[in-house]
Coordinates of N, CA and C in Angstrom, one line a residue:
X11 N -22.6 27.1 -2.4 CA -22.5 25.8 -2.9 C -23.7 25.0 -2.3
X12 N -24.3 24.4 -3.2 CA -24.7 23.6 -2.3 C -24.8 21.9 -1.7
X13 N -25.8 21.0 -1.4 CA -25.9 19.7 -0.6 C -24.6 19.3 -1.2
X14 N -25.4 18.9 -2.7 CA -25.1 17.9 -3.1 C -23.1 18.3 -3.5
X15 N -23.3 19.1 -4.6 CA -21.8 19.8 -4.5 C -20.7 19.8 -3.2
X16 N -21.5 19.9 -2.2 CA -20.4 19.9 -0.9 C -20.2 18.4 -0.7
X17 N -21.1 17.5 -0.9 CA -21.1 16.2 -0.6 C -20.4 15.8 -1.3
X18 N -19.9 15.9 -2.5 CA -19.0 15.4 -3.9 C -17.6 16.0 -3.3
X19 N -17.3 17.1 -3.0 CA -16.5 17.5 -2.7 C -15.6 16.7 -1.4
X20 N -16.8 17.0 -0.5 CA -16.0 16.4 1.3 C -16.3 14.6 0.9
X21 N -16.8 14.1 0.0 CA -16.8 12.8 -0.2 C -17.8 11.9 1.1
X22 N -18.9 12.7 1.2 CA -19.5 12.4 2.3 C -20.9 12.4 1.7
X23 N -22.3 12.1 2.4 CA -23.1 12.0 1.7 C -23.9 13.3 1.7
X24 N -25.0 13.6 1.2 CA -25.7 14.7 1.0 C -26.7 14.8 2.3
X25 N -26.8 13.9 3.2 CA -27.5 14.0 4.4 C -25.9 14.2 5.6
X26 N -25.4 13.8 5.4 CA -24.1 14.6 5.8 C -23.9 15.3 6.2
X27 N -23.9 16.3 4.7 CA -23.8 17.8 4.7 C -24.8 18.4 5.4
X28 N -26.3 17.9 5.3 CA -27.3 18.7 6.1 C -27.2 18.4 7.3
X29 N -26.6 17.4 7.8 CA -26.7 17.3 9.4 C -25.6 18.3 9.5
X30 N -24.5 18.3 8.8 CA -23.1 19.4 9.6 C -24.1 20.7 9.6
X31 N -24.7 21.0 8.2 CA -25.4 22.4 8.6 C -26.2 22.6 9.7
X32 N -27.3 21.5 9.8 CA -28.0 22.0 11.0 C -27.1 22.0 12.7
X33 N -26.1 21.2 12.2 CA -25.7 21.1 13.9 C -24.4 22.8 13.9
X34 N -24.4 23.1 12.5 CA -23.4 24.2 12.8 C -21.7 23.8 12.4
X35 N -21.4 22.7 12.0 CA -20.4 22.3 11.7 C -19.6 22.7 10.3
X36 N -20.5 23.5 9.8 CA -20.1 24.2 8.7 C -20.8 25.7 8.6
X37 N -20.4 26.6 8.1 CA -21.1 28.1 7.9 C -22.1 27.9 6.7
X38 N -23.4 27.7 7.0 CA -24.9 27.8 5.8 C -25.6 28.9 6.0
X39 N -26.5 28.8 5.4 CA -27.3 29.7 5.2 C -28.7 28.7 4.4
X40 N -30.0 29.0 5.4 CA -31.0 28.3 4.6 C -31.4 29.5 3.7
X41 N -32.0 29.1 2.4 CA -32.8 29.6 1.5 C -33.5 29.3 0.6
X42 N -34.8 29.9 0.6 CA -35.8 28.4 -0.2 C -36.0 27.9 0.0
X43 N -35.7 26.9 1.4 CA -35.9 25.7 1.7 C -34.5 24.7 1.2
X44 N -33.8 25.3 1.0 CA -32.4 24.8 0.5 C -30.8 25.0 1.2
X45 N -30.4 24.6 1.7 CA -28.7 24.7 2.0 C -27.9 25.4 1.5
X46 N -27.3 26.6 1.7 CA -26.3 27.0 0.4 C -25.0 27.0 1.5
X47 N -23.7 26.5 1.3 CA -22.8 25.9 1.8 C -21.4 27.4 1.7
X48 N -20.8 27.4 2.5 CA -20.0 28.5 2.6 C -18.7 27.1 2.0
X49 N -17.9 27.9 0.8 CA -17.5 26.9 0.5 C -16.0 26.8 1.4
X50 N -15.5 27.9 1.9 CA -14.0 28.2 3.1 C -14.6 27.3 4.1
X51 N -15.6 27.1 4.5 CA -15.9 26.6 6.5 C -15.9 25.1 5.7
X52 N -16.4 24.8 4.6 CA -16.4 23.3 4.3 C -15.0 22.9 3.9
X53 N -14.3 23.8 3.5 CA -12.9 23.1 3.2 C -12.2 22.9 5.0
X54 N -12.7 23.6 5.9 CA -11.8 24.1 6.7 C -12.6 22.5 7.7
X55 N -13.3 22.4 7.4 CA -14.3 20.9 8.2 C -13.4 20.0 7.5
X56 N -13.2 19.4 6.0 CA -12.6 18.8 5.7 C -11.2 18.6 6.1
X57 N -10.7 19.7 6.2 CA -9.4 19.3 6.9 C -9.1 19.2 8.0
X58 N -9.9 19.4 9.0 CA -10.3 18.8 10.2 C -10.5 17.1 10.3
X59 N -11.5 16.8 8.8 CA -11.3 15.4 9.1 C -10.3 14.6 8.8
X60 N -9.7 15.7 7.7 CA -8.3 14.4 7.0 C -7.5 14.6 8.9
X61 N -7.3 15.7 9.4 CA -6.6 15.1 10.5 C -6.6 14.4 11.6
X62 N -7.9 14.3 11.6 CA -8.5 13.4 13.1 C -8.3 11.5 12.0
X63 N -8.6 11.6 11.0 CA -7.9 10.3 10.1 C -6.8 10.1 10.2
X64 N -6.0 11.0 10.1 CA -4.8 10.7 10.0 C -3.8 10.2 11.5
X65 N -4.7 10.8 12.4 CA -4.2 10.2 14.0 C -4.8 9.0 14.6
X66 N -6.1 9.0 13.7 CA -6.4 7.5 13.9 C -5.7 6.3 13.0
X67 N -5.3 6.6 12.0 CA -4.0 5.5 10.8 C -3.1 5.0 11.6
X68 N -3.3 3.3 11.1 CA -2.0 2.5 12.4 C -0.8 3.2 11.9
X69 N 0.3 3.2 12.8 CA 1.0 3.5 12.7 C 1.8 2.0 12.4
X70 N 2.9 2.2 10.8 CA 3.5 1.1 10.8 C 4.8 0.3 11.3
X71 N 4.6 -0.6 12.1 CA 6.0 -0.8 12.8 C 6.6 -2.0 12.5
X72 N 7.9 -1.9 12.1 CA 8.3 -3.0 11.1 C 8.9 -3.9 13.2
X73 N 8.3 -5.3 13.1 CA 9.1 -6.2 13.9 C 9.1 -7.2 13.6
X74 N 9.3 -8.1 14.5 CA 8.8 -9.9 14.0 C 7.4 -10.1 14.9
X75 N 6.8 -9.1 15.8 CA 5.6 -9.3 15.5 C 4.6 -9.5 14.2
X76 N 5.0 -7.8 13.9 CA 4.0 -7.6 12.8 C 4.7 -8.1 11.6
X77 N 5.9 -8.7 11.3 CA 6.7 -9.4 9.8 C 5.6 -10.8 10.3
X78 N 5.7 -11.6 11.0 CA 5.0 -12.5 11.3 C 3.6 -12.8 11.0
X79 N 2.9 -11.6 11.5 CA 1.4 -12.0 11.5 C 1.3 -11.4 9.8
X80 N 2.3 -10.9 8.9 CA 1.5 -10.9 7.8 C 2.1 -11.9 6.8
X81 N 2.4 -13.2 7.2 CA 3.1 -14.4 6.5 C 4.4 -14.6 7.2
X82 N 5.2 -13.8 7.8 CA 6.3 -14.1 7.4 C 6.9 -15.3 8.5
X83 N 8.0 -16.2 7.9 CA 8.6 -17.2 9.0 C 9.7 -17.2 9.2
X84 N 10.0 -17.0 10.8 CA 11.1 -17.0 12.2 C 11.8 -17.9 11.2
X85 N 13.2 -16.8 11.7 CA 14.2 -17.9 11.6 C 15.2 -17.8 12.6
X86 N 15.9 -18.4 13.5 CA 17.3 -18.1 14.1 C 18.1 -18.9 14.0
X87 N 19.3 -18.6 14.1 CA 20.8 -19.9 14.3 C 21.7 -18.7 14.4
X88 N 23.0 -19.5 15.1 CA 23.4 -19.1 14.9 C 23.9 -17.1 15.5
X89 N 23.2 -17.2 16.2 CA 22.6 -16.1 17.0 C 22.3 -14.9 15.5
X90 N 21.3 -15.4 14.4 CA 20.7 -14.5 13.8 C 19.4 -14.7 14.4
X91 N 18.5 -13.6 14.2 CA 17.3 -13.9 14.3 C 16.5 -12.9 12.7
X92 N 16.1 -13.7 12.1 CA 15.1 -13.0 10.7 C 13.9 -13.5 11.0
X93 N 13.0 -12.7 10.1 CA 11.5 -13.2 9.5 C 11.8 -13.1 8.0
X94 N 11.7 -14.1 7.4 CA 11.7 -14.4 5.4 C 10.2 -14.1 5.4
X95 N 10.4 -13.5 4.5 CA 8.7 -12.7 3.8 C 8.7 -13.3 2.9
X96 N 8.2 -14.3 2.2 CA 8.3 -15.3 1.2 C 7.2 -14.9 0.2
X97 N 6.1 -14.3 1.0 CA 5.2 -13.9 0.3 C 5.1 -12.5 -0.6
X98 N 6.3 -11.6 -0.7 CA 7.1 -10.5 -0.7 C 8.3 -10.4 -2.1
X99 N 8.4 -11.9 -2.5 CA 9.6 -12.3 -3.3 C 8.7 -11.8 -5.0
X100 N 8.1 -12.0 -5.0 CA 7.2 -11.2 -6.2 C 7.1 -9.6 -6.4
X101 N 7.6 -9.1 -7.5 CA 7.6 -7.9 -7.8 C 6.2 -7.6 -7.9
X102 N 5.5 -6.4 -6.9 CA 4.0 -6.4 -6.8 C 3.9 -5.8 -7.9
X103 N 2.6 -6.3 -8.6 CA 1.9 -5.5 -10.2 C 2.5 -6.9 -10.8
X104 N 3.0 -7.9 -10.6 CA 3.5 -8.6 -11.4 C 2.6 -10.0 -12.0
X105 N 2.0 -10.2 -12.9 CA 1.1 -11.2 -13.3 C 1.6 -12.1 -14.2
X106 N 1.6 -13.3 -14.3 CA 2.4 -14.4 -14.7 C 1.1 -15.6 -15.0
X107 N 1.1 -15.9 -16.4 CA 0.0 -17.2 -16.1 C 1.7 -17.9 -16.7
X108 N 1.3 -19.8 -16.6 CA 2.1 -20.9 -16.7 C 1.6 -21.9 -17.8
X109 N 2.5 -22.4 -18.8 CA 1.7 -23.4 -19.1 C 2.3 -24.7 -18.1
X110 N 1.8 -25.8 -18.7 CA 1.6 -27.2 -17.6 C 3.1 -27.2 -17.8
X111 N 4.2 -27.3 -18.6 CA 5.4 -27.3 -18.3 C 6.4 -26.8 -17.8
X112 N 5.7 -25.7 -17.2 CA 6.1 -24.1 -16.4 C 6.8 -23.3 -17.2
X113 N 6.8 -23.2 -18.4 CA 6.7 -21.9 -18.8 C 6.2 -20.9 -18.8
X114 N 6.7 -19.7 -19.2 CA 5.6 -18.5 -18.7 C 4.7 -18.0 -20.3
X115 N 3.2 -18.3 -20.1 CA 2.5 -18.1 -21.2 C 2.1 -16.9 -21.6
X116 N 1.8 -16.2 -20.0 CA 1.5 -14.7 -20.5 C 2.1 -14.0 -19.7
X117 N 2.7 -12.8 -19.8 CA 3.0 -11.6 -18.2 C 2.4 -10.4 -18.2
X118 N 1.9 -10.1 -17.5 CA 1.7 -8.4 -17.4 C 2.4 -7.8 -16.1
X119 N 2.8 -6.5 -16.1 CA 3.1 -5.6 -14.8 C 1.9 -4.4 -14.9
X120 N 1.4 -4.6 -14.3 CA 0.3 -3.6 -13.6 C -0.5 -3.5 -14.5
X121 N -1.0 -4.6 -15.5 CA -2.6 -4.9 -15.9 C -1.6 -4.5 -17.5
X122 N -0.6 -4.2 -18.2 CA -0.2 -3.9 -19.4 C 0.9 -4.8 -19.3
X123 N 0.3 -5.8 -20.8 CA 1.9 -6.8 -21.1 C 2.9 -6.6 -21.5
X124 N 3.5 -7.9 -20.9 CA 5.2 -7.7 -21.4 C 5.6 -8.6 -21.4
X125 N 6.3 -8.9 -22.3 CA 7.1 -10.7 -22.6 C 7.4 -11.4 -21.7
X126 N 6.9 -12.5 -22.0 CA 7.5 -13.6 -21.8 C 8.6 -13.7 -20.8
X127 N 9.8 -13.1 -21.7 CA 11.3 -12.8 -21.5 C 11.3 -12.1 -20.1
X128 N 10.3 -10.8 -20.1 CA 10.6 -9.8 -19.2 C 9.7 -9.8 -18.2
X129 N 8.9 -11.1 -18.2 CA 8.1 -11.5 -17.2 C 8.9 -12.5 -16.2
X130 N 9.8 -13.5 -17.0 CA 10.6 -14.2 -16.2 C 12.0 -13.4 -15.7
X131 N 12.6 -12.3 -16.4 CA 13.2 -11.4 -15.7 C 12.7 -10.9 -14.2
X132 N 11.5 -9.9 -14.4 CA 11.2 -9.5 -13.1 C 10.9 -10.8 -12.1
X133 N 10.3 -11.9 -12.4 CA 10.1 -12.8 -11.3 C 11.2 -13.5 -10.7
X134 N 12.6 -13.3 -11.5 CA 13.4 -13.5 -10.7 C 14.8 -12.5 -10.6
X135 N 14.1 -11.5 -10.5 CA 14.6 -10.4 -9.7 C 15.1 -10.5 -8.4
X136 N 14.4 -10.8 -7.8 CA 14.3 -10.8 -6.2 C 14.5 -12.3 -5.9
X137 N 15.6 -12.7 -4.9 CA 15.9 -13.9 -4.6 C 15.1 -13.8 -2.8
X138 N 15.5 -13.1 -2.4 CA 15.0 -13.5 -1.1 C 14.7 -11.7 -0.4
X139 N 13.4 -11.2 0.2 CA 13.0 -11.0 1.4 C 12.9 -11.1 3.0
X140 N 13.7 -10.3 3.8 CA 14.0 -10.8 5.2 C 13.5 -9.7 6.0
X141 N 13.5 -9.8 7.0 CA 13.4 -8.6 8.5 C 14.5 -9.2 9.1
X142 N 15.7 -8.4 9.5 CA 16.3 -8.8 10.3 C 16.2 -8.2 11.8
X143 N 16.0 -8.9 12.9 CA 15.2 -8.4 13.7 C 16.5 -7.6 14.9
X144 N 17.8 -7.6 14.4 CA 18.6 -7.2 15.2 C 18.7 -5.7 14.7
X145 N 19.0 -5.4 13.8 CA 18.7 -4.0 13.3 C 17.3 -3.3 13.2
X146 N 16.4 -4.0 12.8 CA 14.5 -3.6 12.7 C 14.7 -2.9 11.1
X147 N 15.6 -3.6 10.3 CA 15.3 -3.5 8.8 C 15.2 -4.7 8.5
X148 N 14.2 -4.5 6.9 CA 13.9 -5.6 6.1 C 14.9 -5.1 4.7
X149 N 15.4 -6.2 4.1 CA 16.4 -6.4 3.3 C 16.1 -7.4 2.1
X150 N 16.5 -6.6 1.2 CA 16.4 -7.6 -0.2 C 17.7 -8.5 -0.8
X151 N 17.3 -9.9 -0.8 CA 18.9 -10.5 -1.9 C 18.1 -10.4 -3.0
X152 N 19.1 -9.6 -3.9 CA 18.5 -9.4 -5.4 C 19.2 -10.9 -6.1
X153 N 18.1 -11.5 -7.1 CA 18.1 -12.8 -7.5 C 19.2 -12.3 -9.0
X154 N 18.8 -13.5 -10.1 CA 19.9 -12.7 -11.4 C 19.1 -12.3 -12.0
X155 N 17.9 -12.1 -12.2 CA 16.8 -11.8 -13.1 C 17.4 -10.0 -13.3
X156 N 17.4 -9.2 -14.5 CA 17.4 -8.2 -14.8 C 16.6 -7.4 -15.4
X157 N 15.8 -7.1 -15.2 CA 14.7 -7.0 -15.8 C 14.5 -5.1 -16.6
X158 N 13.9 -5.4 -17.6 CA 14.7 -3.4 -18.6 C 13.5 -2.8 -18.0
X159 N 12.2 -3.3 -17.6 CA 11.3 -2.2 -17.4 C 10.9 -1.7 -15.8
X160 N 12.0 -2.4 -14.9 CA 11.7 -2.0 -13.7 C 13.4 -1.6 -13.3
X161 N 14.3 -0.8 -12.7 CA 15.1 -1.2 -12.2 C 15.1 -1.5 -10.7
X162 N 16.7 -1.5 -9.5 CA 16.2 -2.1 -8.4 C 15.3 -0.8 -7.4
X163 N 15.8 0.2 -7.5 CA 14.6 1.0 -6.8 C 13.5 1.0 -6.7
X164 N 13.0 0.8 -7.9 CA 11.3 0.7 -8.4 C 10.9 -0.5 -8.0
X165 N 12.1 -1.8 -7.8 CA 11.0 -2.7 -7.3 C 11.0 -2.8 -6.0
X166 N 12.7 -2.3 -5.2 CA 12.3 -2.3 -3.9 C 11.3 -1.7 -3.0
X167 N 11.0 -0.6 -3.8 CA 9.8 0.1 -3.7 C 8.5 -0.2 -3.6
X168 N 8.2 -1.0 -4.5 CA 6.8 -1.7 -4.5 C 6.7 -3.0 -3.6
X169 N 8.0 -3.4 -3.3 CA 8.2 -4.1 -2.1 C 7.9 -3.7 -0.9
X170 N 8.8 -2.8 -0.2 CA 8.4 -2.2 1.0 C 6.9 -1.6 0.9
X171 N 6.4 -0.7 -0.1 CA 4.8 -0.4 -0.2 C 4.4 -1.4 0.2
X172 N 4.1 -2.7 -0.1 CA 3.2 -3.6 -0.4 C 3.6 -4.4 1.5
X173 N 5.0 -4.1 2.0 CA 4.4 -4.6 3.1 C 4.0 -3.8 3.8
X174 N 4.3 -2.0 3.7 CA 3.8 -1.4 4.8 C 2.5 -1.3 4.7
X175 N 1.6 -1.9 3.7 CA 0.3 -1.9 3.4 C 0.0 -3.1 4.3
X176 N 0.5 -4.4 4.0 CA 0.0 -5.5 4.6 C 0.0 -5.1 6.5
X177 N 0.7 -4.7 6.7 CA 1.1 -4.3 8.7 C 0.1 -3.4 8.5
X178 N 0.0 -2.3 7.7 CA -1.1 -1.2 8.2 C -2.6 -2.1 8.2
X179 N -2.8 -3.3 7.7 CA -3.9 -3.8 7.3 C -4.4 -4.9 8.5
X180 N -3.5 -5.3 9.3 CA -3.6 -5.9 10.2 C -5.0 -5.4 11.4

């Protein structure tokens, strides 16, 4: 194989590849004046690097630290203690324009529309988002909204994705 092919492949650049060859980081062979790529030692480099990535990836820890630093607000009484994720109460993928009266003019879920109807469904799906910090789970009150194209898995789903993204982004 060669530069450029191995470069497309390991998703790395074509000077890259020639530096792993010349330093030995992959099995080459010059010829021609050219790189020809052993294509086993470049897969076996690549997975080398997915794992040295993958030990560097934060590791996600749900608390009221990290519920906090990505919006969320303390609450106690009562000897509860929560963080409300307010920012979280939206079915993610979910797009809503308004007219001036607040009605809903247009919806889409994940860039493809859907009525009106089933735009104000999913938006009030979800009544409330919390971390409760006595157990170290986050918890959904499901609102009355019903919505036919999502049920509640799929959105609690895209819920928790969307925070374990926001903590890992920190």
């Amino acid at each position: 194989m060669n530069t450029t092919a191995a470069a497309i492949e390991a998703n790395v650049t074509a000077d890259t590849i020639r530096t792993w060859c010349r330093i030995g980081a992959v099995a080459a062979l010059k010829q021609a004046g050219r790189w020809v790529i052993d294509a086993a030692s470049l897969a076996h480099r690549i997975a080398i690097g997915a794992r040295r990535a993958a030990r560097k990836a934060k590791k996600v820890v749900f608390s009221v630290d990290t519920m906090t630093a990505i919006g969320g607000r303390r609450w106690q009484k009562n000897g509860m203690d929560r963080v409300y994720l307010n920012d979280f109460q939206t079915v993610p993928g979910l797009e809503l324009d308004h007219y001036k009266s607040g009605s809903i003019s247009y919806a889409a879920l994940d860039g493809e529309k859907v009525s009106n109807g089933e735009g104000g469904r999913l938006a009030t799906a979800v009544d409330k988002v919390y971390f409760d910090a006595a157990d170290g789970k986050v918890y959904i009150k499901w609102g009355w909204g019903n919505p036919r194209s999502l049920d509640r898995d799929e959105i609690a789903e895209r819920i928790f994705t969307a925070i374990r993204t926001a903590i890992a982004a920190l």
